[in-house]
Short mmCIF file of C-alpha atoms and ligand atoms in Angstrom, two decimals:
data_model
loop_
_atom_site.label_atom_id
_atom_site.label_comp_id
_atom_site.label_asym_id
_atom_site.label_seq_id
_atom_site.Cartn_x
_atom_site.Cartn_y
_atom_site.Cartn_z
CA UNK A 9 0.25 23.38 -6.34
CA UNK A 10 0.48 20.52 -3.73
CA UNK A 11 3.89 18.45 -2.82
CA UNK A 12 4.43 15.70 -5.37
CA UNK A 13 2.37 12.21 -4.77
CA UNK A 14 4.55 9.05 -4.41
CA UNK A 15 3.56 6.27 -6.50
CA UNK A 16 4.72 2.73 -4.68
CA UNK A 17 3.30 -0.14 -7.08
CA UNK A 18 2.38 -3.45 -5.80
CA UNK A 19 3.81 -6.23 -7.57
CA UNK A 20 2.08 -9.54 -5.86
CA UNK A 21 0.06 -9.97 -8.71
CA UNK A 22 2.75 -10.89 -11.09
CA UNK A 23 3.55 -13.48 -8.24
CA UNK A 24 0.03 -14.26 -8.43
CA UNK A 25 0.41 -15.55 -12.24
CA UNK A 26 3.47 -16.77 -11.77
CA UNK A 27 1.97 -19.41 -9.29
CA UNK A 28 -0.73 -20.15 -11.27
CA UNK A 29 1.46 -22.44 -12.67
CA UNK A 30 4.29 -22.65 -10.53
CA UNK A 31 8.06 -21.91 -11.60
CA UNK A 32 9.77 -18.62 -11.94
CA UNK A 33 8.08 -16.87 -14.68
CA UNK A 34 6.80 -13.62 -14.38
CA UNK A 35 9.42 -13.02 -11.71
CA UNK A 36 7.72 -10.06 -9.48
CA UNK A 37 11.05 -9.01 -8.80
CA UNK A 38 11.99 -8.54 -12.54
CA UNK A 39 8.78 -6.89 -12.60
CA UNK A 40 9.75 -4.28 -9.96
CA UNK A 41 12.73 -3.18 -11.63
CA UNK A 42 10.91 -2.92 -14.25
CA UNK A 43 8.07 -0.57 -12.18
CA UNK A 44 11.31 1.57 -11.03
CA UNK A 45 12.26 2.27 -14.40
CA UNK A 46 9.45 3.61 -15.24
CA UNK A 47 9.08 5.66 -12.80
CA UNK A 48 7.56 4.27 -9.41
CA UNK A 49 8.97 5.87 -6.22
CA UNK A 50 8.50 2.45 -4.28
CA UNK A 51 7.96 -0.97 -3.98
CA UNK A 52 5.34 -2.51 -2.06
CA UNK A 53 4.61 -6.24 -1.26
CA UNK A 54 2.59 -7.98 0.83
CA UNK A 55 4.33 -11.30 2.47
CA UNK A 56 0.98 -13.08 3.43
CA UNK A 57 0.79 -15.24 6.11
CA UNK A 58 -0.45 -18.03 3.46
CA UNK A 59 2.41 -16.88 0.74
CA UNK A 60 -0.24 -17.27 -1.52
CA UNK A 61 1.64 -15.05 -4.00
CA UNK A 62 4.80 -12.95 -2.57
CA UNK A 63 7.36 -15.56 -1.06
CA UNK A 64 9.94 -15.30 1.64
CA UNK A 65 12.69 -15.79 -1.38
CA UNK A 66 10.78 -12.71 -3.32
CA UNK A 67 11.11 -10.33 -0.34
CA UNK A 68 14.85 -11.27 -0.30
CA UNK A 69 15.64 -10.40 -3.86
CA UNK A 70 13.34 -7.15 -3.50
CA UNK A 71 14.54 -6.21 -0.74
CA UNK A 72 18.58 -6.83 -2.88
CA UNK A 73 16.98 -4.55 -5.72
CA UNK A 74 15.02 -2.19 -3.96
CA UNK A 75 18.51 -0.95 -1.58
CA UNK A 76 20.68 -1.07 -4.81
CA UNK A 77 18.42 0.86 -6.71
CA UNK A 78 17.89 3.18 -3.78
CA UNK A 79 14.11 3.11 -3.93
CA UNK A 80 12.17 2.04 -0.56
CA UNK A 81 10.98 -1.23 -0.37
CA UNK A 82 7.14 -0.99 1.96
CA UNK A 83 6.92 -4.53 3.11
CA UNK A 84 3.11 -5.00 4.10
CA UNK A 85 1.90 -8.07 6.82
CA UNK A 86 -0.20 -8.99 9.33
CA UNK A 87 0.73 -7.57 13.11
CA UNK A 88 1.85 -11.04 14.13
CA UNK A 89 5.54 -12.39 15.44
CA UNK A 90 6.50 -14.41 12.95
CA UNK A 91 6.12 -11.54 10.25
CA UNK A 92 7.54 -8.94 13.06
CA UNK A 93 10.65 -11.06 13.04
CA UNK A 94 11.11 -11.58 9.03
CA UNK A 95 10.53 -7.75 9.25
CA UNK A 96 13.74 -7.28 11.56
CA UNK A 97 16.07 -9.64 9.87
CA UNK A 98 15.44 -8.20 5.88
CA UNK A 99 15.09 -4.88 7.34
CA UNK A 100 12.67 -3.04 4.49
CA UNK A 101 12.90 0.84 4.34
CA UNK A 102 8.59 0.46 5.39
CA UNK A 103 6.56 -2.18 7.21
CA UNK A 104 2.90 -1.50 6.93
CA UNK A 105 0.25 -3.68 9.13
CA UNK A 106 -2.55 -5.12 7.40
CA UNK A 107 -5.31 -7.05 8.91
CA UNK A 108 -5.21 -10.37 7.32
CA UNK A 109 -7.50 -13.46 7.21
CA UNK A 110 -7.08 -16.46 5.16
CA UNK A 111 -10.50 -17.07 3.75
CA UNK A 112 -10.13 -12.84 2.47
CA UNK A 113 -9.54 -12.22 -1.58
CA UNK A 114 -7.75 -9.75 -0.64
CA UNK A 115 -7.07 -6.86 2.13
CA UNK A 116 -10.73 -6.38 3.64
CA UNK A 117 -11.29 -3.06 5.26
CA UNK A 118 -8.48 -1.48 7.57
CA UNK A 119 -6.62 -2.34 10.73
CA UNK A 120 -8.59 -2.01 13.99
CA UNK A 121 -6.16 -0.08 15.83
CA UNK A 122 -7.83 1.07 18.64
CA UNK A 123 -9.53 -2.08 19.10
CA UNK A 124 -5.93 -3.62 19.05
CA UNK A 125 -4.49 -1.35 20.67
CA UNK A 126 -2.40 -3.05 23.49
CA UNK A 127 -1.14 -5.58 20.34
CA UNK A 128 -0.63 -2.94 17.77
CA UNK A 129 1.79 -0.33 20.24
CA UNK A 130 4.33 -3.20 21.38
CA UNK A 131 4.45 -4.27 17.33
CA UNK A 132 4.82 -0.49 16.21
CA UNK A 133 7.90 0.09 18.43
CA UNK A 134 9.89 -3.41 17.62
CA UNK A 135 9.70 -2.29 14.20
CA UNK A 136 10.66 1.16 14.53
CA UNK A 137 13.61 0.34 16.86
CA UNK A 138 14.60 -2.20 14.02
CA UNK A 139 14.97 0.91 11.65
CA UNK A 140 11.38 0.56 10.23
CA UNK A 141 9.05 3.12 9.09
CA UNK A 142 5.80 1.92 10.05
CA UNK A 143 2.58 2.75 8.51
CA UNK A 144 -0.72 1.54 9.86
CA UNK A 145 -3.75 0.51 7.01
CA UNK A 146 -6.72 1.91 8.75
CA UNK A 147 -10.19 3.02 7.48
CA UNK A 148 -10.49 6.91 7.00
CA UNK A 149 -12.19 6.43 10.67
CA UNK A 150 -11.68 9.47 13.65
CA UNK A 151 -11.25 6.97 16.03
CA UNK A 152 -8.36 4.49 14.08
CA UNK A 153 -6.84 7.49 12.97
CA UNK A 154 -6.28 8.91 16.50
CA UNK A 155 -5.37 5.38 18.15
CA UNK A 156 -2.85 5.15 15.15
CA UNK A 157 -1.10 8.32 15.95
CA UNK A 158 -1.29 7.36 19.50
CA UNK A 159 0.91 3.74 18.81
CA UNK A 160 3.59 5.74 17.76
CA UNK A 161 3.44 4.86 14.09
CA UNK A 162 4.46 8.09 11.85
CA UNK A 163 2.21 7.00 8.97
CA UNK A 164 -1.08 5.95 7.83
CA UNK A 165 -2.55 4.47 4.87
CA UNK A 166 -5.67 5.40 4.59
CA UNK A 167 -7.92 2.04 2.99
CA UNK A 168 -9.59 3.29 -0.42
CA UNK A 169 -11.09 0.13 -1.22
CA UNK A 170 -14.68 1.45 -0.10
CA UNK A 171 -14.61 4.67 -1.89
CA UNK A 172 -13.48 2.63 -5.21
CA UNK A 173 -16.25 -0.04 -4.45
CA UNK A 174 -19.08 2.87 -4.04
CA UNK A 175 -17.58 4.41 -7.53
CA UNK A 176 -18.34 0.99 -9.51
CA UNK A 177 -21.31 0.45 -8.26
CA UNK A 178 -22.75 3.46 -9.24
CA UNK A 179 -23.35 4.93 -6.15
CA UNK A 180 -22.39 8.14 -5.85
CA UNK A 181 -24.03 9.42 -2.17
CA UNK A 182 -21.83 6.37 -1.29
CA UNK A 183 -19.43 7.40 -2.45
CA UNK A 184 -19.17 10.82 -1.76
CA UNK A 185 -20.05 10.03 1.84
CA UNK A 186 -16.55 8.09 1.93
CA UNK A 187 -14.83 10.49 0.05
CA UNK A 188 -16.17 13.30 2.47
CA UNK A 189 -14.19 11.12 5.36
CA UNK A 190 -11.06 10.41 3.77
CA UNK A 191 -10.60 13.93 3.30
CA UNK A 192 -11.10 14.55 7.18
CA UNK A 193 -9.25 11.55 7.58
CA UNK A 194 -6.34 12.75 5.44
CA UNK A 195 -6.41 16.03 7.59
CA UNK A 196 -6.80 14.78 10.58
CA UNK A 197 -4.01 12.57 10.36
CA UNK A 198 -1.70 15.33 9.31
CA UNK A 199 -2.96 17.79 11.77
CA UNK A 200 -1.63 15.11 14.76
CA UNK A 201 1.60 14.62 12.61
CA UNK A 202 1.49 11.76 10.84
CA UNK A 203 2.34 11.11 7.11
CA UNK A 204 -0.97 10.12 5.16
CA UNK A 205 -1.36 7.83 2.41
CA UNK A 206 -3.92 6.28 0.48
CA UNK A 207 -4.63 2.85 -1.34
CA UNK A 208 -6.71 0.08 -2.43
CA UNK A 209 -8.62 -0.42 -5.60
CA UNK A 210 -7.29 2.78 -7.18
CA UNK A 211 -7.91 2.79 -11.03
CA UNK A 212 -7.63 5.46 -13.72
CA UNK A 213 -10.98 5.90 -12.90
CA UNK A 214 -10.74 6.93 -9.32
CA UNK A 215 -7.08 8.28 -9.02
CA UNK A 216 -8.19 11.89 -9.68
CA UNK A 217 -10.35 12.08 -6.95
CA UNK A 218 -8.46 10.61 -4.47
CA UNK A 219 -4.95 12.35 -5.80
CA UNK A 220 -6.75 16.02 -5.09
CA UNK A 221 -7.18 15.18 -1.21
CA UNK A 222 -3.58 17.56 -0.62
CA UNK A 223 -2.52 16.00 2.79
CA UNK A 224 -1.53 12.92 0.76
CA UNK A 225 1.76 11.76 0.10
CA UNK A 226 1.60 8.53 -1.33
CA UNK A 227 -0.66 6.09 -3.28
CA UNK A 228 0.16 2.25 -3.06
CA UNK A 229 -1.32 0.67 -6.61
CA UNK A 230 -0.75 -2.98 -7.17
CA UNK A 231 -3.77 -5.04 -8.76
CA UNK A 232 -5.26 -2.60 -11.37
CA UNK A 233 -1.83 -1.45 -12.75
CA UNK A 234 -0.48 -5.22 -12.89
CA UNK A 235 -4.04 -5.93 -14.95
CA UNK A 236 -3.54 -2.73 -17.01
CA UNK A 237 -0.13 -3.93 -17.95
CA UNK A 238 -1.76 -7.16 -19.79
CA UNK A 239 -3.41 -4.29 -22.39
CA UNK A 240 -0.78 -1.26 -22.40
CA UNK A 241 2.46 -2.85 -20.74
CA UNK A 242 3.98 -1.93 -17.35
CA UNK A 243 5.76 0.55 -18.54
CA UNK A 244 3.03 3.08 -20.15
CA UNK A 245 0.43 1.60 -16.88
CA UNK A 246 3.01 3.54 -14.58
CA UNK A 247 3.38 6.37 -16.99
CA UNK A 248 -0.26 6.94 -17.17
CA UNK A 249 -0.98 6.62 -13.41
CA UNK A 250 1.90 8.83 -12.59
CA UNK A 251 0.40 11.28 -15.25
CA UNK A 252 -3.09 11.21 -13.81
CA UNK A 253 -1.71 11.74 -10.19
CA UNK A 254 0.44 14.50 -11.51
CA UNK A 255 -2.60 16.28 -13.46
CA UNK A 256 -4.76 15.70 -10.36
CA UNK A 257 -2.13 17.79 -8.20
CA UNK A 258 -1.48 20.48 -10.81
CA UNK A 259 2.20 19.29 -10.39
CA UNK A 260 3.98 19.63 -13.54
CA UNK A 261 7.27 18.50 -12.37
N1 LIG B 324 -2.29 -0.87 0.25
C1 LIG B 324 -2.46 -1.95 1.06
C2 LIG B 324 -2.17 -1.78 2.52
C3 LIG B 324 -2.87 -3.20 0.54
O1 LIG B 324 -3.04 -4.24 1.37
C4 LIG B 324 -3.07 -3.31 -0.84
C5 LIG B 324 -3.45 -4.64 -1.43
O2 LIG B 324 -2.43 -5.56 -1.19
C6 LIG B 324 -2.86 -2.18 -1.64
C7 LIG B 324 -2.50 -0.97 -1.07
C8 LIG B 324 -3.03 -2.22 -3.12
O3 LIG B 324 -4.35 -2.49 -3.46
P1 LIG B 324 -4.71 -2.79 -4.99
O4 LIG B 324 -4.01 -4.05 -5.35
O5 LIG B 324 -6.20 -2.93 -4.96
O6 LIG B 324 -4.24 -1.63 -5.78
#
């Protein structure tokens, strides 16, 4: 048996519908304390540059919840100022860097840290002096993963979008090729120190997989487990994810 996997669910998607029409309903924050009670072990949002779903007002109130209910708020952004200094004024337990671009759906592929490098280090440390635990969102890549222990950042996510694209479309050399290199990612990462976790486009369908690589310690879920909700409610979404990730691990609590 493995250490337990954290489960931090990503709420921007109930901001999402709630601007679909503007106003205040769903409320992502009422949605996050409703993901706590059920059992997540973190928060995650992503203030995009664009606000196109999580605003400056959510992060407020999430960050309120997240330090009265004593659960870690992981505030993800883009590596730029403006977000570096939002980050030091609401002070979230996490800040993890995302590469961002407008015209994207959503997070495409993972930070290019060593390309970045000389941006990414400066960024790394004004967080962490500001009390920040930063994580880095990098592909499951030999050379990002060593750059990213090299800024100084104690964590990684490692970017599972790929591995859960390869799944769906039936590709399973594809796929296994990816998964092959997150789990050399995973222990890479640890081996040089740093705390590894995983996320994007994890489903019941690939959460098994990816829960059995042992080095992690956390998943970040937001979009399938907001859809999920819509058929089985938040409540039994987190249940059944945590269950899955639990079974995956052999940890029976
Ligand atoms: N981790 C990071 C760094 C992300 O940017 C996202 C998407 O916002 C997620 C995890 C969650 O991805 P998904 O919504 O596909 O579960």
């Amino acid at each position: 048996m493995t250490h337990k996997l954290r489960l931090g669910v990503n709420i921007d998607h109930i901001a999402t519908v709630r601007n679909a029409r503007g106003g205040e309903h769903p409320d992502p924050v009422a949605g996050a304390y409703a993901a706590i009670k059920a059992g997540a072990d973190g928060i995650t949002a992503h203030l995009r540059e664009d606000r196109r779903h999580i605003t400056d007002d959510d992060l407020e109130r999430l960050q309120m919840l997240c330090v009265g209910e004593n659960i870690p708020l992981n505030m993800e952004m883009a590596a730029v100022n403006d977000m570096v200094e939002i980050a030091k004024r609401l002070k979230p337990h996490a800040v993890c860097l995302v590469p961002e671009r407008r015209e994207e759906r959503t997070t495409e592929g993972g930070l290019d840290v060593a390309g970045l490098h000389n941006s990414v280090t400066p960024i790394v440390r004004e967080l962490r002096e500001s009390g920040a635990r930063v994580s880095l969102f990098i592909e499951a890549d030999e050379r990002q993963i060593r750059a990213a222990a090299a800024s100084g950042a104690p964590v990684i996510e490692i970017h599972t979008g790929a591995y859960a694209h390869a799944l769906l479309d039936g590709d399973a050399l594809r796929a296994d090729k990816i998964f092959n290199a997150m789990q050399s990612g995973a222990k890479l990462g640890a081996s040089l120190g740093l705390e590894v976790h995983a996320g994007h486009g994890i489903s019941f369908d690939n959460v098994s997989s990816i829960a059995s690589i042992p080095e992690l310690h956390e998943l970040n879920i937001g979009h399938f487990i907001i859809g999920e909700a819509i058929f089985m409610g938040l409540e039994d979404a987190i249940a059944e994810m945590r269950r899955c990730m639990d079974d995956a691990r052999g940890y029976d609590g």
